[in-house]
């Protein structure tokens, strides 16, 4: 519209007619058949030349892109390394081919439009901005390729590579934006950076989580607190599962129910969490579970009951050795055996603990190099807790649960042979039975 509003004498404000190149003059002469005046012919010639130049650059970009990509894909198909596949997938070659037409445009445009000083200044600014954008895309592709290639290295697989990649991308975008702003305004980038100091407080507020996440990522990596693939538990946020990803702002945890919990990265530094990596690396997983024994069922054993328990193969050597030790002690102390509390005697709870310990020791699924105990805990209103403390020889969850269930199945079934009872709160059936017995007793007070 600006061209159309000009008088013919004002065309020199846009075009230097004495400095036009041959290509422009050829286009200008070829458009005489349109029977336009000189100003209109210049406008149409300029538009056609711009369109033809842009179309040539687009076609060149398309041809180069397809040729390079086809050749690269054929090479990658025969190559054994993953690096070329990573480069292709992240469009590194794709962005390199964009550089060629953009660079040619920056070189050839002043030559083609030598008589258009104002147009050249404007279009070169656009071309420079496009060049910055293409270089930014290329560098971003290289950053992503480096990230993906690092993931293929076993020693880097558990590092927060995504965090470093995102930080590098943010820095890249920041400097690219400054350069583009400098091109548009014509100001020196250094001057813009100096003036940016006044807005630093606002930037700190806007990017607070990003900055905190970056610092936390460095601390997590340096202190080796969390790795990708670790099993962590953070009850406060409902996280209990495997770490899938550690990036600049969040840590993604896949829980065992297949849900995903996202935790801000900086909370790994400020809050506490449990990492099961040590357990997984040790090769053993702890069993720490108790059985509550009814207190009234604990007592001394009679000789015939001890003889009956000797039939348990795991206990027979222990009972014989223990009985010999007790007899020697009672004789040496001249203990009065008519009173059971005098001297030393075997108890059903003691033999039960000895049996469970030996049963666990001979279990091939229990780790023999770690602690193995069957111990008393503090008695409570729910009875005497007998705790089984041991480790399975595998950390696989299903295996661990199966082994633990098998042990407690056997122990709970065997406890009756020791004349012990497991404590449990009265059920509704127990209450109804008690009421029924009470009613029967009230009706028949002389019933035995």
Coordinates of C-alpha atoms in Angstrom, one line a residue:
X1 CA 0.0 0.0 0.0
X2 CA 2.9 2.3 0.7
X3 CA 4.3 1.7 -2.8
X4 CA 0.9 2.5 -4.4
X5 CA 0.5 5.8 -2.5
X6 CA 3.8 7.2 -3.9
X7 CA 4.1 9.6 -6.7
X8 CA 6.3 8.6 -9.6
X9 CA 8.9 11.1 -8.5
X10 CA 9.0 9.5 -5.0
X11 CA 10.0 6.1 -6.3
X12 CA 13.6 7.0 -5.7
X13 CA 12.8 7.0 -1.9
X14 CA 12.5 3.3 -2.2
X15 CA 14.5 2.3 -5.3
X16 CA 17.9 3.6 -6.5
X17 CA 17.2 3.5 -10.2
X18 CA 20.8 4.2 -11.1
X19 CA 22.1 1.1 -9.1
X20 CA 19.8 -1.7 -10.3
X21 CA 21.4 -5.0 -11.3
X22 CA 20.9 -6.9 -14.6
X23 CA 18.4 -9.4 -13.2
X24 CA 16.1 -6.7 -11.9
X25 CA 16.3 -4.8 -15.2
X26 CA 15.5 -8.0 -17.1
X27 CA 12.4 -8.6 -15.0
X28 CA 11.4 -5.0 -15.4
X29 CA 11.7 -5.0 -19.2
X30 CA 9.8 -8.4 -19.3
X31 CA 6.8 -6.8 -17.6
X32 CA 6.2 -4.1 -20.2
X33 CA 3.5 -6.3 -21.8
X34 CA 1.3 -5.6 -18.7
X35 CA 1.1 -1.9 -20.0
X36 CA 1.6 -0.5 -16.5
X37 CA 3.2 2.8 -15.6
X38 CA 6.7 3.0 -14.4
X39 CA 5.8 3.0 -10.7
X40 CA 3.5 0.1 -11.0
X41 CA 6.0 -1.9 -13.0
X42 CA 8.6 -1.3 -10.3
X43 CA 6.2 -2.5 -7.7
X44 CA 5.3 -5.7 -9.6
X45 CA 8.9 -6.3 -10.5
X46 CA 9.9 -6.1 -6.9
X47 CA 7.1 -8.4 -5.8
X48 CA 7.9 -11.0 -8.5
X49 CA 11.6 -10.9 -7.7
X50 CA 11.0 -11.3 -3.9
X51 CA 8.6 -14.2 -4.6
X52 CA 10.9 -15.9 -7.0
X53 CA 13.9 -15.5 -4.6
X54 CA 11.9 -16.9 -1.7
X55 CA 10.6 -19.8 -3.7
X56 CA 14.1 -20.7 -4.8
X57 CA 15.3 -20.7 -1.2
X58 CA 12.3 -22.9 -0.2
X59 CA 12.9 -25.4 -3.1
X60 CA 16.6 -25.5 -2.3
X61 CA 15.9 -26.2 1.4
X62 CA 13.4 -29.0 0.4
X63 CA 15.9 -30.6 -2.0
X64 CA 18.8 -30.5 0.4
X65 CA 16.8 -31.8 3.2
X66 CA 15.5 -34.8 1.3
X67 CA 18.8 -35.6 -0.2
X68 CA 20.7 -35.4 3.1
X69 CA 18.0 -37.3 5.1
X70 CA 17.7 -40.1 2.5
X71 CA 21.5 -40.6 2.4
X72 CA 21.8 -40.4 6.2
X73 CA 18.9 -43.0 6.7
X74 CA 20.5 -45.4 4.3
X75 CA 23.8 -45.1 6.1
X76 CA 22.2 -45.5 9.5
X77 CA 20.4 -48.6 8.4
X78 CA 23.7 -50.3 7.8
X79 CA 25.6 -48.9 10.8
X80 CA 25.8 -50.7 14.1
X81 CA 26.2 -47.6 16.2
X82 CA 23.2 -45.8 17.8
X83 CA 24.7 -42.4 17.4
X84 CA 23.6 -41.9 13.8
X85 CA 20.1 -43.0 14.7
X86 CA 20.0 -40.5 17.5
X87 CA 21.2 -37.7 15.3
X88 CA 18.5 -38.4 12.7
X89 CA 15.7 -38.8 15.2
X90 CA 16.6 -35.5 16.8
X91 CA 16.6 -33.7 13.4
X92 CA 20.3 -32.5 13.6
X93 CA 20.8 -33.0 9.8
X94 CA 17.4 -31.5 9.2
X95 CA 18.4 -28.3 10.9
X96 CA 21.8 -28.2 9.3
X97 CA 20.2 -28.2 5.8
X98 CA 18.2 -25.1 6.9
X99 CA 21.4 -23.2 7.5
X100 CA 22.4 -23.5 3.8
X101 CA 19.5 -21.6 2.2
X102 CA 19.4 -19.1 5.1
X103 CA 23.1 -18.4 4.7
X104 CA 22.8 -18.1 0.9
X105 CA 19.8 -15.7 1.4
X106 CA 22.0 -13.4 3.6
X107 CA 24.7 -13.4 0.9
X108 CA 22.7 -13.2 -2.3
X109 CA 19.8 -10.9 -1.3
X110 CA 21.9 -7.7 -1.2
X111 CA 23.2 -8.7 -4.7
X112 CA 19.8 -9.3 -6.2
X113 CA 18.3 -6.2 -4.6
X114 CA 21.2 -3.9 -4.8
X115 CA 19.0 -1.0 -5.8
X116 CA 16.7 -1.4 -2.7
X117 CA 18.7 -0.1 0.3
X118 CA 15.6 0.2 2.6
X119 CA 14.2 -3.2 1.6
X120 CA 17.6 -4.8 2.0
X121 CA 18.0 -3.4 5.5
X122 CA 14.5 -4.8 6.5
X123 CA 14.8 -8.2 4.9
X124 CA 18.4 -8.7 6.2
X125 CA 17.1 -8.1 9.7
X126 CA 14.4 -10.8 9.1
X127 CA 17.1 -13.1 7.6
X128 CA 19.3 -12.6 10.6
X129 CA 16.5 -13.4 13.0
X130 CA 15.7 -16.5 10.9
X131 CA 19.4 -17.4 11.0
X132 CA 19.4 -17.1 14.8
X133 CA 16.3 -19.3 15.0
X134 CA 17.8 -22.0 12.8
X135 CA 21.1 -22.0 14.8
X136 CA 19.0 -22.3 18.0
X137 CA 17.1 -25.2 16.6
X138 CA 20.3 -26.9 15.6
X139 CA 22.0 -26.4 19.0
X140 CA 18.8 -27.7 20.7
X141 CA 18.9 -30.8 18.5
X142 CA 22.6 -31.3 19.4
X143 CA 21.7 -31.0 23.1
X144 CA 18.9 -33.6 22.8
X145 CA 21.2 -35.9 20.8
X146 CA 23.8 -35.6 23.6
X147 CA 21.1 -36.4 26.2
X148 CA 19.9 -39.5 24.3
X149 CA 23.4 -40.7 23.6
X150 CA 24.3 -40.3 27.3
X151 CA 21.4 -42.5 28.2
X152 CA 22.9 -45.3 26.3
X153 CA 25.9 -45.3 28.5
X154 CA 25.5 -47.6 31.6
X155 CA 27.5 -45.3 33.9
X156 CA 25.2 -42.3 33.0
X157 CA 21.9 -44.1 32.8
X158 CA 21.0 -43.3 36.4
X159 CA 22.1 -39.6 36.3
X160 CA 19.6 -36.7 36.0
X161 CA 20.6 -36.1 32.4
X162 CA 17.2 -34.4 31.6
X163 CA 17.9 -31.7 34.2
X164 CA 21.2 -30.8 32.5
X165 CA 19.6 -30.9 29.1
X166 CA 16.8 -28.6 30.2
X167 CA 19.2 -26.1 31.8
X168 CA 21.3 -26.0 28.6
X169 CA 18.1 -25.4 26.5
X170 CA 17.0 -22.6 28.8
X171 CA 20.4 -20.9 28.6
X172 CA 20.3 -21.3 24.8
X173 CA 16.8 -19.8 24.5
X174 CA 17.8 -17.0 26.8
X175 CA 20.8 -15.9 24.7
X176 CA 18.9 -16.4 21.5
X177 CA 16.1 -14.2 22.7
X178 CA 18.6 -11.5 23.6
X179 CA 20.3 -11.6 20.2
X180 CA 16.9 -11.5 18.4
X181 CA 15.9 -8.5 20.6
X182 CA 19.1 -6.8 19.7
X183 CA 18.5 -7.3 16.0
X184 CA 15.0 -5.9 16.2
X185 CA 15.9 -2.9 18.3
X186 CA 19.4 -2.3 16.9
X187 CA 20.8 -2.1 20.5
X188 CA 24.0 -3.7 21.7
X189 CA 23.3 -7.1 23.5
X190 CA 25.6 -6.0 26.4
X191 CA 23.5 -2.9 27.0
X192 CA 20.4 -5.0 27.1
X193 CA 22.0 -7.4 29.6
X194 CA 23.0 -4.5 31.8
X195 CA 19.4 -3.2 31.8
X196 CA 18.2 -6.7 32.5
X197 CA 19.7 -6.5 36.0
X198 CA 16.8 -4.2 37.0
X199 CA 14.4 -7.0 36.2
X200 CA 16.4 -9.8 37.9
X201 CA 14.1 -9.8 41.0
X202 CA 11.1 -10.5 38.8
X203 CA 12.9 -13.2 36.9
X204 CA 13.9 -14.8 40.2
X205 CA 10.3 -14.8 41.3
X206 CA 9.0 -16.2 38.0
X207 CA 11.7 -18.9 37.7
X208 CA 11.9 -19.7 41.4
X209 CA 10.9 -23.3 41.0
X210 CA 13.2 -23.8 38.0
X211 CA 16.2 -22.4 39.8
X212 CA 15.5 -24.4 43.0
X213 CA 15.0 -27.5 40.8
X214 CA 18.3 -27.0 39.1
X215 CA 20.2 -26.6 42.4
X216 CA 18.4 -29.6 43.8
X217 CA 19.3 -31.7 40.7
X218 CA 22.9 -30.9 41.1
X219 CA 22.8 -31.8 44.8
X220 CA 20.9 -35.0 44.1
X221 CA 23.4 -36.0 41.5
X222 CA 26.5 -35.0 43.4
X223 CA 25.4 -36.7 46.6
X224 CA 24.0 -39.7 44.7
X225 CA 20.8 -39.5 46.6
X226 CA 18.4 -40.7 43.9
X227 CA 19.0 -42.5 40.6
X228 CA 16.6 -43.4 37.8
X229 CA 15.4 -46.9 38.5
X230 CA 15.6 -46.5 42.3
X231 CA 12.7 -47.6 44.5
X232 CA 11.8 -44.7 46.8
X233 CA 9.1 -44.0 49.3
X234 CA 7.8 -40.6 50.2
X235 CA 4.6 -41.2 52.2
X236 CA 3.9 -37.4 52.5
X237 CA 3.2 -37.3 48.7
X238 CA 1.9 -40.8 48.3
X239 CA 5.0 -41.9 46.4
X240 CA 6.1 -45.5 46.7
X241 CA 7.6 -47.0 43.6
X242 CA 10.3 -46.7 40.9
X243 CA 11.9 -43.4 39.8
X244 CA 11.1 -43.1 36.1
X245 CA 12.6 -39.6 35.4
X246 CA 14.5 -36.9 37.2
X247 CA 14.3 -33.6 35.3
X248 CA 14.8 -29.9 36.2
X249 CA 11.5 -29.4 37.9
X250 CA 10.0 -32.8 38.8
X251 CA 10.8 -36.3 39.7
X252 CA 8.3 -38.9 38.3
X253 CA 7.7 -42.0 40.4
X254 CA 5.7 -45.0 39.2
X255 CA 3.9 -46.5 42.1
X256 CA 3.4 -50.2 42.4
X257 CA -0.3 -49.7 41.4
X258 CA 1.0 -48.2 38.2
X259 CA -0.1 -44.7 39.0
X260 CA 2.4 -41.9 38.6
X261 CA 3.3 -39.5 41.4
X262 CA 5.1 -36.2 40.4
X263 CA 7.3 -34.6 43.1
X264 CA 9.1 -31.3 42.8
X265 CA 12.8 -32.0 42.6
X266 CA 13.8 -29.5 45.3
X267 CA 11.6 -31.4 47.8
X268 CA 14.1 -34.3 47.7
X269 CA 16.5 -32.0 49.4
X270 CA 14.1 -30.2 51.8
X271 CA 12.0 -33.3 52.8
X272 CA 12.9 -36.8 53.9
X273 CA 12.3 -39.9 51.8
X274 CA 13.3 -43.5 51.9
X275 CA 15.5 -45.0 49.2
X276 CA 15.5 -48.8 48.9
X277 CA 18.6 -49.0 46.7
X278 CA 20.8 -50.3 49.5
X279 CA 18.3 -53.2 50.0
X280 CA 18.1 -53.9 46.3
X281 CA 21.9 -53.9 46.0
X282 CA 22.4 -56.1 49.1
X283 CA 20.5 -59.1 47.6
X284 CA 18.4 -59.6 50.7
X285 CA 15.1 -58.2 51.9
X286 CA 14.1 -58.0 55.5
X287 CA 11.2 -59.9 57.1
X288 CA 10.2 -58.2 60.4
X289 CA 6.9 -59.5 61.5
X290 CA 5.4 -60.6 64.8
X291 CA 3.0 -63.2 66.2
X292 CA 1.2 -62.2 69.4
X293 CA 1.1 -65.1 71.8
X294 CA -1.8 -65.3 74.4
X295 CA -0.1 -64.7 77.8
X296 CA -2.2 -67.3 79.6
X297 CA -1.0 -70.1 77.3
X298 CA 2.6 -69.7 78.3
X299 CA 3.7 -72.3 80.9
X300 CA 6.3 -74.9 81.9
X301 CA 6.2 -78.2 80.0
X302 CA 5.7 -81.6 81.6
X303 CA 8.1 -84.5 81.0
X304 CA 5.7 -86.3 78.7
X305 CA 5.1 -83.1 76.7
X306 CA 8.8 -82.7 76.3
X307 CA 9.1 -86.3 75.1
X308 CA 6.3 -85.7 72.6
X309 CA 8.1 -82.6 71.2
X310 CA 11.3 -84.7 70.7
X311 CA 9.5 -86.2 67.7
X312 CA 10.1 -82.9 65.9
X313 CA 13.3 -83.6 64.1
X314 CA 14.6 -80.0 64.1
X315 CA 14.1 -79.8 67.9
X316 CA 15.3 -83.2 69.1
X317 CA 19.1 -82.4 69.2
X318 CA 18.3 -79.0 70.9
X319 CA 15.9 -80.6 73.5
X320 CA 18.5 -83.3 74.4
X321 CA 21.3 -80.8 74.8
X322 CA 19.1 -78.3 76.7
X323 CA 17.7 -81.0 79.0
X324 CA 21.2 -82.2 79.9
X325 CA 22.2 -78.6 80.7
X326 CA 19.1 -78.0 82.9
X327 CA 19.6 -81.3 84.8
X328 CA 23.2 -80.5 85.5
X329 CA 22.3 -77.0 86.8
X330 CA 19.4 -78.3 89.0
X331 CA 21.7 -81.0 90.5
X332 CA 24.5 -78.5 91.1
X333 CA 22.0 -76.0 92.8
X334 CA 20.1 -78.8 94.7
X335 CA 16.9 -77.4 93.3
X336 CA 13.6 -78.7 94.9
X337 CA 11.8 -80.2 91.8
X338 CA 8.5 -80.5 93.7
X339 CA 8.0 -76.8 93.0
X340 CA 8.2 -76.1 89.3
X341 CA 9.6 -72.6 89.7
X342 CA 12.6 -73.9 91.5
X343 CA 15.7 -74.3 89.3
X344 CA 15.3 -74.4 85.6
X345 CA 12.7 -76.0 83.4
X346 CA 11.7 -75.9 79.7
X347 CA 8.8 -73.7 78.6
X348 CA 6.6 -74.1 75.7
X349 CA 7.4 -70.5 74.5
X350 CA 11.1 -71.2 74.7
X351 CA 10.9 -74.4 72.7
X352 CA 8.7 -72.7 70.2
X353 CA 11.3 -69.9 69.7
X354 CA 14.0 -72.5 69.3
X355 CA 11.9 -74.4 66.7
X356 CA 11.1 -71.3 64.6
X357 CA 14.8 -70.2 64.6
X358 CA 15.9 -73.6 63.4
X359 CA 13.1 -73.8 60.9
X360 CA 14.2 -70.4 59.4
X361 CA 17.9 -71.5 59.4
X362 CA 17.3 -74.6 57.3
X363 CA 15.0 -72.6 54.9
X364 CA 16.9 -72.3 51.6
X365 CA 15.1 -69.0 50.8
X366 CA 16.5 -67.2 53.9
X367 CA 19.8 -65.3 53.6
X368 CA 22.4 -67.0 55.8
X369 CA 24.8 -64.0 56.0
X370 CA 22.4 -61.5 57.5
X371 CA 20.9 -61.3 60.9
X372 CA 18.5 -64.1 61.8
X373 CA 16.6 -63.8 65.1
X374 CA 13.4 -65.0 66.8
X375 CA 12.9 -62.6 69.7
X376 CA 10.5 -61.4 72.4
X377 CA 9.2 -57.8 72.1
X378 CA 7.6 -55.8 74.9
X379 CA 4.4 -57.5 76.2
X380 CA 1.3 -55.5 75.5
X381 CA -2.5 -55.8 76.1
X382 CA -2.4 -57.9 72.9
X383 CA -0.1 -60.6 74.4
X384 CA 3.6 -61.3 74.0
X385 CA 4.9 -60.5 70.5
X386 CA 7.3 -63.1 69.1
X387 CA 9.1 -61.3 66.2
X388 CA 10.7 -63.1 63.3
X389 CA 13.7 -61.0 62.0
X390 CA 15.5 -62.3 59.0
X391 CA 16.2 -61.6 55.3
X392 CA 15.2 -63.4 52.1
X393 CA 17.9 -64.1 49.6
X394 CA 16.1 -62.2 46.9
X395 CA 14.7 -58.7 46.7
X396 CA 12.0 -59.5 44.2
X397 CA 8.7 -58.4 45.7
X398 CA 6.6 -61.4 44.7
X399 CA 9.3 -63.9 45.9
X400 CA 9.7 -62.0 49.2
X401 CA 6.0 -62.1 49.9
X402 CA 5.7 -65.8 49.0
X403 CA 8.6 -66.8 51.3
X404 CA 7.3 -64.7 54.2
X405 CA 3.8 -66.1 53.7
X406 CA 5.1 -69.7 53.6
X407 CA 7.1 -69.2 56.8
X408 CA 4.1 -67.8 58.7
X409 CA 1.7 -70.4 57.3
X410 CA 3.9 -73.1 58.8
X411 CA 4.6 -71.3 62.1
X412 CA 0.9 -70.5 62.7
X413 CA 0.0 -74.1 62.0
X414 CA 2.7 -75.5 64.2
X415 CA 2.1 -73.3 67.2
X416 CA -0.7 -75.6 68.6
X417 CA 1.8 -78.4 69.0
X418 CA 3.6 -76.3 71.6
X419 CA 0.4 -75.8 73.6
X420 CA 0.4 -72.1 72.8
X421 CA -2.4 -69.9 71.6
X422 CA -2.3 -66.9 69.2
X423 CA -3.9 -63.8 70.7
X424 CA -6.9 -62.4 68.7
X425 CA -9.6 -60.0 69.7
X426 CA -13.1 -61.6 70.2
X427 CA -15.1 -61.9 67.1
X428 CA -18.9 -61.4 66.9
X429 CA -19.3 -65.2 66.9
X430 CA -17.3 -65.4 70.2
X431 CA -19.5 -62.7 71.8
X432 CA -22.7 -64.5 70.7
X433 CA -21.3 -67.8 72.0
X434 CA -20.4 -66.2 75.3
X435 CA -23.9 -64.7 75.6
X436 CA -25.5 -68.1 74.7
X437 CA -23.4 -69.9 77.3
X438 CA -24.3 -67.3 80.0
X439 CA -28.0 -67.7 79.2
X440 CA -27.8 -71.5 79.5
X441 CA -25.9 -71.2 82.8
X442 CA -28.5 -68.9 84.2
X443 CA -31.3 -71.3 83.2
X444 CA -29.5 -74.3 84.6
X445 CA -27.3 -73.1 87.5
X446 CA -26.6 -76.7 88.6
X447 CA -25.4 -77.7 85.1
X448 CA -21.7 -78.7 85.3

